[in-house]
Amino acid sequence: MHAFNFNPALAVAAVACLSALPTAHASLYAKDSPVVQVTAKNYDKLIKSNYTYVVEFYAPWCGHCKNLQPAYEKAARNLDGLAATVAAVNCDDDENKQLCGMMGVQGFPTLKTIRPGKNKGAPVIEDYNGPRTAKGIVDAVVDKINNHVKRLTDKDIESFLSTKNESAKAILFTEKGTTSTLLKSLAIDFLGVIPVAQVRNKEAKANQLFGIKSYPTLVLLPGGDKESLVYQGEMKKPAMLEFLSQVGEPNPDPATPKAQSKNKAGKKDKEKISKASQSSQSTDTPPAESKPALRELAPPIPAVTSQQDLTNECLNRKSPTCVLAFVPTAHDDGSETALASLSEIAFKHAQVQRHLFPFYEVHEESAASVFQDLGLTGKVQLVAVNAKRGWLRHYDGDFSALSVENWIDAIRMGEGAKEKLPEAVIGEVVEESETAETKPAETVEVKIEDSVEIEIESEPESTSWQGAEPTPEATEAPPKHEEL
Ligand SMILES: *[C@@H]1O[C@H](CO)[C@@H](O)[C@H](O)[C@H]1NC(C)=O
Ligand SMILES: *[C@@H]1O[C@H](CO)[C@@H](O)[C@H](O)[C@H]1NC(C)=O
């Protein structure tokens, strides 16, 4: 009852009758709005970032959408500076119709949270059905910001310090057992640049090691034998970000309103919008450019970057059919085209929930012996393998989606020439737990779910970690000012 039920005929009628007005397709959100406007073009870039998003799918003519606008803009202001973005997609814009359809939008407004998943390019998308208030939205988004802050105890501080001794690290000493949104945001801004950890005051040894006397205290270790730096400023994001920037560049925010207004695509979109508003064309025919849109929306296929992973996924005696795209690690035009075609085909099948064998990008450099054993030469090579049945199929043709899809279809139908898969490429599966030991750096991440559990176990008095998050009044004072 809250959502305007989406009725294509009605939508067409509404658009048709409004199209006389020059503003019929105008966005609900002004250029200087804190709400970031997302289109089918930049959506892909958005989902591949490390930020958490709330996205409103709306139509400018929808009354509930207009009612939400002030609260939505307020939520955007309150989340400013955190690793979260409040975004909106105008589903009335021809260019975005397919995106809105794929996202299962059936009424306006539809709100969804999107956060990075474990695998790059596979974000976790959830419906937001909470209250349509700034506080409701802020709480939901804050709740979804991934936690990459490692919580250290006396036991593991040494190993944290000695891992990659030469690279910088940051530690917040705090009296709190929870991880603040501010620290989570800093950890995301410096993801892959500076690992961020926190240590509680009750960890006596760790606190002594750094001579910590007051809380909260942020310490920056520049790496190697360089002396540690103690942060003296206020516990506010911009100053803390600057402090940490002394030793490493933070990742850019992919969707700041600023970055977007600089974006040339943004200008083109506006031209399109105004062109669209001049025509009174019906809106239920798919736009002519539906093909390239599908290509842009498709998430990249997963990449396999070690020979062992390749064995685990596709080259052991139990592996079913896999399609492998061997490409150089540094992509060139040919590999980009081949990969885009594969992701488009995979995406297309996923849309209709048709089962298809997995596609993987394989870096030739990391699987050089397999590359050789399969008799491959050249820059980009597509093969299909089935190690269980011992066959191999080469692809030769251009890398357009059409041509590659014909080949894939032939494999699905069991047609086409097969060769024997060389024995040499088949290996033994090594379980992840075993490989994890050889890659300690990858186990450093603490996911939000883990920390929730830790919190509930170690602090039964606290209802949940959310207790530390903004209270109703705090929505007025944005969470960036929260105490650490
Ligand atoms: C996301 O984090 C990774 C490290 O895990 C980093 O290499 C990458 O640059 C970040 N991406 C963006 C868009 O900031
Ligand atoms: C890193 O190594 C240097 C020299 O080997 C040593 O002086 C320093 O204390 C080490 N730093 C940490 C944080 O372990």
Coordinates of C-alpha atoms and ligand atoms in Angstrom, one line a residue:
M1 CA 0.0 0.0 0.0
H2 CA 3.0 2.2 0.4
A3 CA 4.2 1.7 -3.1
F4 CA 2.7 2.9 -6.3
N5 CA 1.8 -0.3 -8.0
F6 CA 3.7 -0.4 -11.3
N7 CA 1.3 -0.7 -14.1
P8 CA 3.1 -0.3 -17.5
A9 CA -0.1 1.0 -19.2
L10 CA -0.6 3.6 -16.5
A11 CA 3.1 4.5 -16.6
V12 CA 2.8 5.0 -20.3
A13 CA -0.3 7.1 -19.9
A14 CA 1.3 9.2 -17.2
V15 CA 4.4 9.8 -19.3
A16 CA 2.4 10.5 -22.4
C17 CA 0.2 13.1 -20.6
L18 CA 3.1 14.7 -18.9
S19 CA 5.4 14.7 -21.9
A20 CA 3.9 18.0 -23.0
L21 CA 5.7 19.5 -20.1
P22 CA 9.4 20.0 -20.5
T23 CA 10.1 18.6 -17.0
A24 CA 8.3 15.4 -17.4
H25 CA 11.4 13.2 -17.2
A26 CA 13.3 15.5 -14.8
S27 CA 15.0 13.9 -11.9
L28 CA 13.5 14.2 -8.4
Y29 CA 17.0 15.1 -7.2
A30 CA 18.7 18.3 -8.1
K31 CA 22.2 18.5 -9.4
D32 CA 23.5 19.6 -6.0
S33 CA 21.5 17.0 -4.0
P34 CA 23.5 14.8 -1.7
V35 CA 21.7 11.9 -3.3
V36 CA 23.9 10.4 -6.0
Q37 CA 22.1 9.8 -9.3
V38 CA 22.9 6.4 -10.7
T39 CA 22.2 5.3 -14.3
A40 CA 22.5 2.0 -16.1
K41 CA 25.9 3.4 -17.3
N42 CA 27.6 3.9 -13.9
Y43 CA 25.7 1.3 -12.0
D44 CA 28.3 -1.4 -12.8
K45 CA 31.1 0.8 -11.4
L46 CA 29.1 1.4 -8.3
I47 CA 28.5 -2.2 -7.5
K48 CA 32.1 -3.0 -7.9
S49 CA 33.3 -0.5 -5.3
N50 CA 34.0 -1.2 -1.7
Y51 CA 31.2 1.0 -0.4
T52 CA 27.7 0.2 0.8
Y53 CA 24.8 1.7 -1.1
V54 CA 21.2 2.3 -0.6
V55 CA 19.5 2.8 -4.0
E56 CA 16.1 4.2 -4.5
F57 CA 14.4 3.1 -7.8
Y58 CA 11.8 5.8 -8.5
A59 CA 9.7 7.6 -11.0
P60 CA 9.5 11.4 -10.9
W61 CA 5.7 11.3 -11.1
C62 CA 5.2 9.0 -8.2
G63 CA 3.7 10.7 -5.1
H64 CA 5.3 8.3 -2.6
C65 CA 8.7 9.1 -4.2
K66 CA 8.2 12.8 -3.8
N67 CA 7.2 12.3 -0.1
L68 CA 10.4 10.3 0.5
Q69 CA 12.7 12.9 -1.1
P70 CA 13.3 15.1 2.0
A71 CA 14.0 12.1 4.3
Y72 CA 16.2 10.5 1.6
E73 CA 18.3 13.6 1.2
K74 CA 18.6 13.9 5.0
A75 CA 19.8 10.3 5.1
A76 CA 22.4 11.1 2.4
R77 CA 23.7 14.1 4.5
N78 CA 23.9 12.0 7.6
L79 CA 25.9 9.3 5.9
D80 CA 28.2 11.7 4.3
G81 CA 31.8 10.8 4.9
L82 CA 31.1 7.2 5.8
A83 CA 31.8 4.4 3.4
A84 CA 28.2 4.5 2.3
T85 CA 26.4 6.2 -0.5
V86 CA 22.7 7.2 -0.9
A87 CA 21.8 6.8 -4.5
A88 CA 18.7 7.0 -6.8
V89 CA 17.8 5.6 -10.2
N90 CA 15.2 7.3 -12.3
C91 CA 13.3 4.4 -13.7
D92 CA 11.4 6.7 -16.0
D93 CA 14.5 7.4 -18.0
D94 CA 14.6 5.1 -21.0
E95 CA 18.2 4.3 -20.4
N96 CA 17.5 2.9 -17.0
K97 CA 14.3 0.9 -17.7
Q98 CA 16.1 -2.3 -18.3
L99 CA 18.2 -1.9 -15.1
C100 CA 15.0 -1.3 -13.1
G101 CA 13.4 -4.3 -14.7
M102 CA 16.3 -6.5 -13.9
M103 CA 16.4 -5.3 -10.3
G104 CA 12.8 -6.6 -10.0
V105 CA 11.3 -3.2 -9.5
Q106 CA 7.5 -3.5 -9.5
G107 CA 6.5 -0.4 -7.6
F108 CA 7.9 3.0 -6.8
P109 CA 9.8 3.7 -4.7
T110 CA 11.7 0.5 -4.3
L111 CA 14.7 0.7 -2.0
K112 CA 17.5 -1.8 -1.9
T113 CA 20.8 -2.0 -0.1
I114 CA 23.9 -3.1 -2.0
R115 CA 27.1 -4.0 -0.4
P116 CA 30.3 -5.7 -1.6
G117 CA 30.1 -9.5 -1.3
K118 CA 33.0 -11.9 -0.7
N119 CA 33.7 -12.1 -4.4
K120 CA 34.4 -9.0 -6.4
G121 CA 31.6 -8.2 -8.8
A122 CA 29.1 -10.2 -6.8
P123 CA 27.5 -7.7 -4.5
V124 CA 24.9 -8.6 -1.8
I125 CA 21.6 -6.9 -2.8
E126 CA 18.8 -6.8 -0.2
D127 CA 15.4 -5.1 -0.2
Y128 CA 14.9 -2.4 2.3
N129 CA 11.3 -2.5 3.6
G130 CA 11.9 -0.5 6.8
P131 CA 10.5 2.8 7.7
R132 CA 10.8 5.6 5.1
T133 CA 12.5 7.9 7.5
A134 CA 16.0 9.3 7.5
K135 CA 16.8 7.4 10.7
G136 CA 15.4 4.1 9.4
I137 CA 17.4 4.4 6.2
V138 CA 20.6 5.5 8.0
D139 CA 20.4 2.6 10.5
A140 CA 19.9 0.1 7.7
V141 CA 22.8 1.3 5.7
V142 CA 25.1 1.6 8.7
D143 CA 24.2 -2.0 9.6
K144 CA 25.3 -3.1 6.2
I145 CA 28.8 -1.4 6.1
N146 CA 31.3 -4.3 5.9
N147 CA 33.7 -4.6 8.9
H148 CA 37.3 -4.9 7.8
V149 CA 38.6 -3.8 11.3
K150 CA 40.7 -6.6 12.9
R151 CA 40.1 -6.8 16.6
L152 CA 43.4 -7.6 18.4
T153 CA 44.0 -9.1 21.8
D154 CA 47.3 -9.4 23.7
K155 CA 47.6 -12.9 22.1
D156 CA 47.6 -11.8 18.5
I157 CA 49.1 -8.3 18.6
E158 CA 52.6 -9.6 17.8
S159 CA 51.6 -11.5 14.8
F160 CA 49.6 -8.5 13.5
L161 CA 52.6 -6.3 13.9
S162 CA 55.1 -8.7 12.3
T163 CA 52.9 -9.6 9.3
K164 CA 54.3 -7.6 6.4
N165 CA 56.5 -5.6 8.8
E166 CA 57.5 -3.1 6.1
S167 CA 53.9 -1.9 5.4
A168 CA 51.9 0.6 7.3
K169 CA 49.2 -0.3 9.9
A170 CA 46.8 1.6 12.0
I171 CA 45.5 0.7 15.5
L172 CA 42.8 2.4 17.5
F173 CA 43.0 1.8 21.2
T174 CA 39.5 2.1 22.7
E175 CA 37.5 1.3 25.8
K176 CA 34.7 0.0 23.6
G177 CA 34.1 -3.6 22.6
T178 CA 32.2 -2.6 19.5
T179 CA 33.6 -1.3 16.2
S180 CA 32.4 2.2 15.3
T181 CA 31.0 3.1 11.9
L182 CA 33.7 5.7 11.7
L183 CA 36.5 3.2 12.1
K184 CA 34.8 0.7 9.7
S185 CA 34.6 3.5 7.1
L186 CA 38.3 4.4 7.5
A187 CA 39.2 0.7 7.1
I188 CA 37.2 0.6 3.8
D189 CA 38.8 3.8 2.6
F190 CA 42.2 2.3 3.2
L191 CA 41.3 -1.2 2.1
G192 CA 44.3 -2.8 0.6
V193 CA 46.4 0.2 1.6
I194 CA 46.6 0.2 5.4
P195 CA 45.1 -2.6 7.6
V196 CA 43.1 -1.0 10.4
A197 CA 42.8 -2.8 13.8
Q198 CA 41.4 -2.0 17.2
V199 CA 42.6 -3.0 20.7
R200 CA 40.5 -2.8 23.8
N201 CA 41.9 -1.0 26.9
K202 CA 41.7 -4.3 28.9
E203 CA 44.4 -5.9 26.7
A204 CA 47.2 -4.9 29.1
K205 CA 50.2 -6.1 27.2
A206 CA 49.2 -4.5 23.9
N207 CA 48.3 -1.2 25.6
Q208 CA 51.7 -1.2 27.5
L209 CA 53.6 -1.9 24.3
F210 CA 52.4 1.4 22.9
G211 CA 52.3 3.2 26.3
I212 CA 48.6 4.1 25.8
K213 CA 47.2 6.1 28.7
S214 CA 44.0 7.7 27.4
Y215 CA 41.2 6.5 25.1
P216 CA 40.5 6.6 22.3
T217 CA 44.0 6.8 20.9
L218 CA 44.8 6.2 17.2
V219 CA 48.3 5.0 16.4
L220 CA 49.8 4.9 13.0
L221 CA 52.7 2.5 12.3
P222 CA 54.5 3.7 9.1
G223 CA 56.2 0.3 8.7
G224 CA 59.6 -1.2 9.2
D225 CA 61.5 0.3 12.1
K226 CA 60.0 3.8 11.6
E227 CA 58.6 5.3 14.8
S228 CA 54.9 5.1 15.4
L229 CA 52.8 8.3 15.2
V230 CA 50.1 9.1 17.6
Y231 CA 47.0 11.0 16.4
Q232 CA 46.3 14.2 18.3
G233 CA 43.3 15.6 16.7
E234 CA 39.5 15.2 17.1
M235 CA 38.0 11.8 16.4
K236 CA 36.4 13.0 13.2
K237 CA 36.6 11.4 9.8
P238 CA 38.3 14.1 7.6
A239 CA 41.1 14.8 10.0
M240 CA 41.7 11.1 10.7
L241 CA 41.7 10.4 7.0
E242 CA 44.3 13.0 6.5
F243 CA 46.4 11.6 9.3
L244 CA 46.4 8.1 7.8
S245 CA 47.0 9.6 4.3
Q246 CA 50.6 10.4 5.4
V247 CA 51.6 6.8 4.7
G248 CA 49.1 5.8 1.9
E249 CA 46.5 7.1 -0.5
P250 CA 43.0 6.3 0.4
N251 CA 40.8 4.6 -2.3
P252 CA 38.7 7.1 -4.2
D253 CA 35.0 7.2 -3.5
P254 CA 33.6 6.0 -6.8
A255 CA 30.3 7.9 -6.6
T256 CA 30.8 11.1 -4.8
P257 CA 28.5 13.8 -6.3
K258 CA 31.6 15.7 -7.1
A259 CA 33.2 12.9 -9.1
Q260 CA 29.9 12.4 -10.9
S261 CA 29.5 16.0 -12.0
K262 CA 33.0 15.8 -13.5
N263 CA 31.9 12.6 -15.3
K264 CA 31.4 13.2 -18.9
A265 CA 28.8 10.4 -19.1
G266 CA 26.7 12.5 -16.8
K267 CA 26.4 15.2 -19.4
K268 CA 25.5 12.8 -22.1
D269 CA 22.8 11.3 -19.8
K270 CA 21.2 14.7 -19.5
E271 CA 21.2 15.2 -23.2
K272 CA 19.5 11.9 -23.5
I273 CA 16.9 12.8 -20.9
S274 CA 16.0 16.0 -22.6
K275 CA 15.8 14.2 -26.0
A276 CA 13.6 11.6 -24.4
S277 CA 11.3 14.2 -23.0
Q278 CA 10.8 15.7 -26.4
S279 CA 9.4 12.5 -27.8
S280 CA 6.0 11.2 -26.8
Q281 CA 7.0 7.7 -27.7
S282 CA 5.4 4.9 -25.7
T283 CA 7.6 3.5 -23.1
D284 CA 6.9 -0.2 -23.3
T285 CA 9.1 -1.0 -26.3
P286 CA 12.7 -2.0 -25.2
P287 CA 15.2 0.7 -26.1
A288 CA 17.2 0.0 -29.2
E289 CA 20.4 -0.1 -27.3
S290 CA 19.3 -2.9 -25.0
K291 CA 22.2 -5.1 -26.1
P292 CA 25.0 -2.9 -25.0
A293 CA 23.1 -2.1 -21.8
L294 CA 23.0 -5.8 -20.9
R295 CA 26.7 -6.0 -21.6
E296 CA 27.4 -3.1 -19.2
L297 CA 25.2 -4.5 -16.5
A298 CA 26.7 -7.9 -16.5
P299 CA 29.1 -8.4 -13.6
P300 CA 32.5 -9.7 -14.6
I301 CA 33.1 -13.4 -14.6
P302 CA 35.2 -14.7 -11.7
A303 CA 39.0 -14.7 -12.1
V304 CA 41.2 -17.6 -11.2
T305 CA 44.6 -16.3 -10.3
S306 CA 46.5 -19.4 -9.2
Q307 CA 47.0 -22.8 -10.7
Q308 CA 45.7 -24.5 -7.5
D309 CA 42.5 -22.6 -7.7
L310 CA 42.1 -23.6 -11.3
T311 CA 42.7 -27.3 -10.3
N312 CA 40.1 -26.9 -7.5
E313 CA 37.5 -25.4 -9.7
C314 CA 38.0 -27.1 -13.1
L315 CA 40.9 -29.4 -13.4
N316 CA 40.4 -32.3 -10.9
R317 CA 38.9 -35.7 -11.7
K318 CA 35.5 -34.6 -10.4
S319 CA 35.2 -31.3 -12.3
P320 CA 32.3 -30.8 -14.6
T321 CA 32.4 -28.6 -17.7
C322 CA 34.1 -25.2 -17.3
V323 CA 34.7 -22.5 -19.9
L324 CA 38.1 -20.9 -19.4
A325 CA 39.2 -17.6 -20.9
F326 CA 43.0 -17.5 -20.8
V327 CA 44.0 -13.9 -20.9
P328 CA 47.1 -11.9 -20.0
T329 CA 46.9 -10.3 -16.5
A330 CA 47.2 -6.9 -18.1
H331 CA 44.1 -6.9 -20.3
D332 CA 44.2 -5.7 -23.8
D333 CA 41.3 -4.9 -26.1
G334 CA 41.0 -8.6 -27.3
S335 CA 40.8 -9.9 -23.8
E336 CA 38.3 -7.2 -22.7
T337 CA 36.0 -8.1 -25.6
A338 CA 36.2 -11.8 -24.9
L339 CA 35.6 -11.3 -21.1
A340 CA 32.7 -8.9 -21.8
S341 CA 31.1 -11.4 -24.1
L342 CA 31.4 -14.2 -21.6
S343 CA 30.0 -12.1 -18.7
E344 CA 27.1 -11.0 -21.0
I345 CA 26.3 -14.6 -21.8
A346 CA 26.5 -15.7 -18.2
F347 CA 24.4 -12.8 -17.1
K348 CA 21.7 -13.5 -19.7
H349 CA 21.4 -17.1 -18.6
A350 CA 21.3 -16.1 -15.0
Q351 CA 18.4 -13.7 -15.7
V352 CA 16.2 -16.5 -16.8
Q353 CA 17.8 -18.8 -14.2
R354 CA 19.0 -21.2 -16.8
H355 CA 21.8 -23.4 -15.5
L356 CA 25.0 -22.9 -17.4
F357 CA 28.5 -24.2 -16.7
P358 CA 30.8 -21.8 -15.0
F359 CA 33.0 -19.3 -16.9
Y360 CA 36.4 -18.3 -15.5
E361 CA 39.0 -15.8 -16.4
V362 CA 42.4 -17.4 -16.1
H363 CA 45.6 -15.4 -16.0
E364 CA 48.0 -17.0 -18.4
E365 CA 51.0 -16.0 -16.2
S366 CA 49.6 -17.8 -13.2
A367 CA 48.7 -21.0 -15.1
A368 CA 51.6 -21.1 -17.6
S369 CA 52.0 -24.9 -17.5
V370 CA 48.3 -25.6 -18.1
F371 CA 48.4 -23.0 -20.9
Q372 CA 51.2 -24.9 -22.5
D373 CA 49.9 -28.4 -21.9
L374 CA 46.6 -27.5 -23.5
G375 CA 48.6 -26.5 -26.6
L376 CA 47.5 -22.9 -26.4
T377 CA 49.3 -20.0 -28.0
G378 CA 48.3 -16.4 -28.7
K379 CA 47.0 -13.7 -26.4
V380 CA 43.4 -14.7 -25.7
Q381 CA 42.2 -18.3 -25.8
L382 CA 38.8 -19.7 -25.0
V383 CA 38.5 -23.4 -24.1
A384 CA 35.9 -25.6 -22.6
V385 CA 37.1 -28.5 -20.4
N386 CA 35.5 -31.4 -18.7
A387 CA 38.1 -33.1 -16.5
K388 CA 35.7 -35.7 -15.2
R389 CA 35.0 -36.9 -18.7
G390 CA 38.5 -36.0 -20.0
W391 CA 37.6 -33.7 -22.9
L392 CA 38.7 -30.4 -24.3
R393 CA 37.2 -28.0 -26.9
H394 CA 39.0 -25.1 -28.4
Y395 CA 37.2 -22.0 -29.6
D396 CA 38.2 -20.3 -32.7
G397 CA 36.3 -17.4 -34.0
D398 CA 35.9 -13.8 -33.1
F399 CA 35.0 -12.8 -29.6
S400 CA 31.6 -11.2 -30.2
A401 CA 28.9 -12.3 -27.8
L402 CA 27.0 -13.8 -30.7
S403 CA 29.8 -16.0 -32.0
V404 CA 30.9 -17.1 -28.5
E405 CA 27.3 -17.9 -27.6
N406 CA 26.9 -20.1 -30.6
W407 CA 29.9 -22.1 -29.5
I408 CA 28.5 -22.3 -25.9
D409 CA 25.2 -23.5 -27.2
A410 CA 26.9 -26.2 -29.2
I411 CA 28.7 -27.4 -26.1
R412 CA 25.4 -27.4 -24.2
M413 CA 23.9 -29.6 -27.0
G414 CA 27.0 -31.9 -27.0
E415 CA 27.9 -30.8 -30.5
G416 CA 31.2 -29.9 -31.9
A417 CA 34.7 -31.4 -32.0
K418 CA 36.2 -32.7 -28.8
E419 CA 39.8 -33.5 -28.1
K420 CA 41.3 -35.6 -25.3
L421 CA 42.2 -33.5 -22.3
P422 CA 46.0 -34.0 -21.6
E423 CA 46.5 -35.9 -18.4
A424 CA 49.2 -33.5 -17.3
V425 CA 46.7 -30.7 -16.5
I426 CA 44.6 -32.8 -14.1
G427 CA 45.5 -32.3 -10.5
E428 CA 44.4 -32.9 -6.9
V429 CA 42.1 -30.6 -5.0
V430 CA 43.7 -28.8 -2.1
E431 CA 41.1 -27.7 0.4
E432 CA 40.9 -24.0 1.2
S433 CA 41.8 -24.5 4.8
E434 CA 45.1 -25.9 3.7
T435 CA 45.8 -23.1 1.3
A436 CA 44.7 -20.5 3.8
E437 CA 47.6 -21.4 6.0
T438 CA 50.0 -20.4 3.3
K439 CA 48.2 -17.1 2.8
P440 CA 47.8 -15.5 6.2
A441 CA 47.1 -12.1 4.8
E442 CA 43.7 -13.2 3.5
T443 CA 42.5 -14.3 6.9
V444 CA 43.0 -10.8 8.5
E445 CA 39.6 -9.5 7.4
V446 CA 36.9 -9.6 10.1
K447 CA 33.5 -9.7 8.5
I448 CA 30.6 -7.9 10.1
E449 CA 28.9 -11.2 11.0
D450 CA 31.9 -12.4 12.9
S451 CA 32.1 -9.3 15.0
V452 CA 28.5 -9.5 15.8
E453 CA 29.0 -13.0 17.2
I454 CA 32.1 -12.0 19.1
E455 CA 30.1 -9.1 20.6
I456 CA 27.2 -11.2 21.7
E457 CA 29.5 -13.7 23.3
S458 CA 31.8 -11.5 25.1
E459 CA 29.4 -8.8 26.2
P460 CA 26.0 -10.3 27.2
E461 CA 25.1 -6.9 28.7
S462 CA 25.0 -5.3 25.3
T463 CA 21.9 -6.2 23.3
S464 CA 23.7 -6.0 20.0
W465 CA 26.4 -4.0 18.4
Q466 CA 23.8 -1.7 17.1
G467 CA 23.5 -0.4 20.6
A468 CA 26.5 1.7 19.8
E469 CA 25.0 3.2 16.7
P470 CA 23.1 6.5 16.5
T471 CA 20.0 6.9 18.7
P472 CA 17.0 8.8 17.4
E473 CA 18.6 12.1 18.4
A474 CA 21.8 11.1 16.7
T475 CA 20.1 11.3 13.3
E476 CA 20.1 15.0 13.8
A477 CA 23.8 14.8 14.7
P478 CA 25.2 12.6 11.9
P479 CA 26.9 9.4 13.0
K480 CA 30.3 10.7 11.8
H481 CA 30.5 12.6 15.1
E482 CA 30.0 9.6 17.2
E483 CA 32.5 8.8 19.9
L484 CA 35.0 6.1 19.4
Ligands
LIG1 C1 38.6 -2.0 -3.0 O1 39.5 -2.6 -2.1 C2 40.6 -3.2 -2.7 C3 41.4 -4.0 -1.7 O2 40.6 -5.0 -1.2 C4 41.4 -2.2 -3.5 O3 42.5 -2.8 -4.1 C5 40.5 -1.5 -4.5 O4 41.2 -0.5 -5.1 C6 39.3 -0.9 -3.8 N1 38.4 -0.4 -4.9 C7 38.0 0.8 -4.9 C8 37.1 1.1 -6.1 O5 38.2 1.7 -4.1
LIG2 C1 60.2 -4.4 11.7 O1 61.5 -4.8 11.5 C2 62.4 -3.8 12.0 C3 63.8 -4.2 11.6 O2 63.9 -5.6 11.2 C4 62.3 -3.8 13.5 O3 63.3 -2.8 14.1 C5 60.9 -3.3 13.9 O4 60.7 -3.3 15.3 C6 59.9 -4.2 13.2 N1 58.6 -3.6 13.4 C7 57.6 -4.3 13.8 C8 56.3 -3.5 13.9 O5 57.6 -5.5 14.1

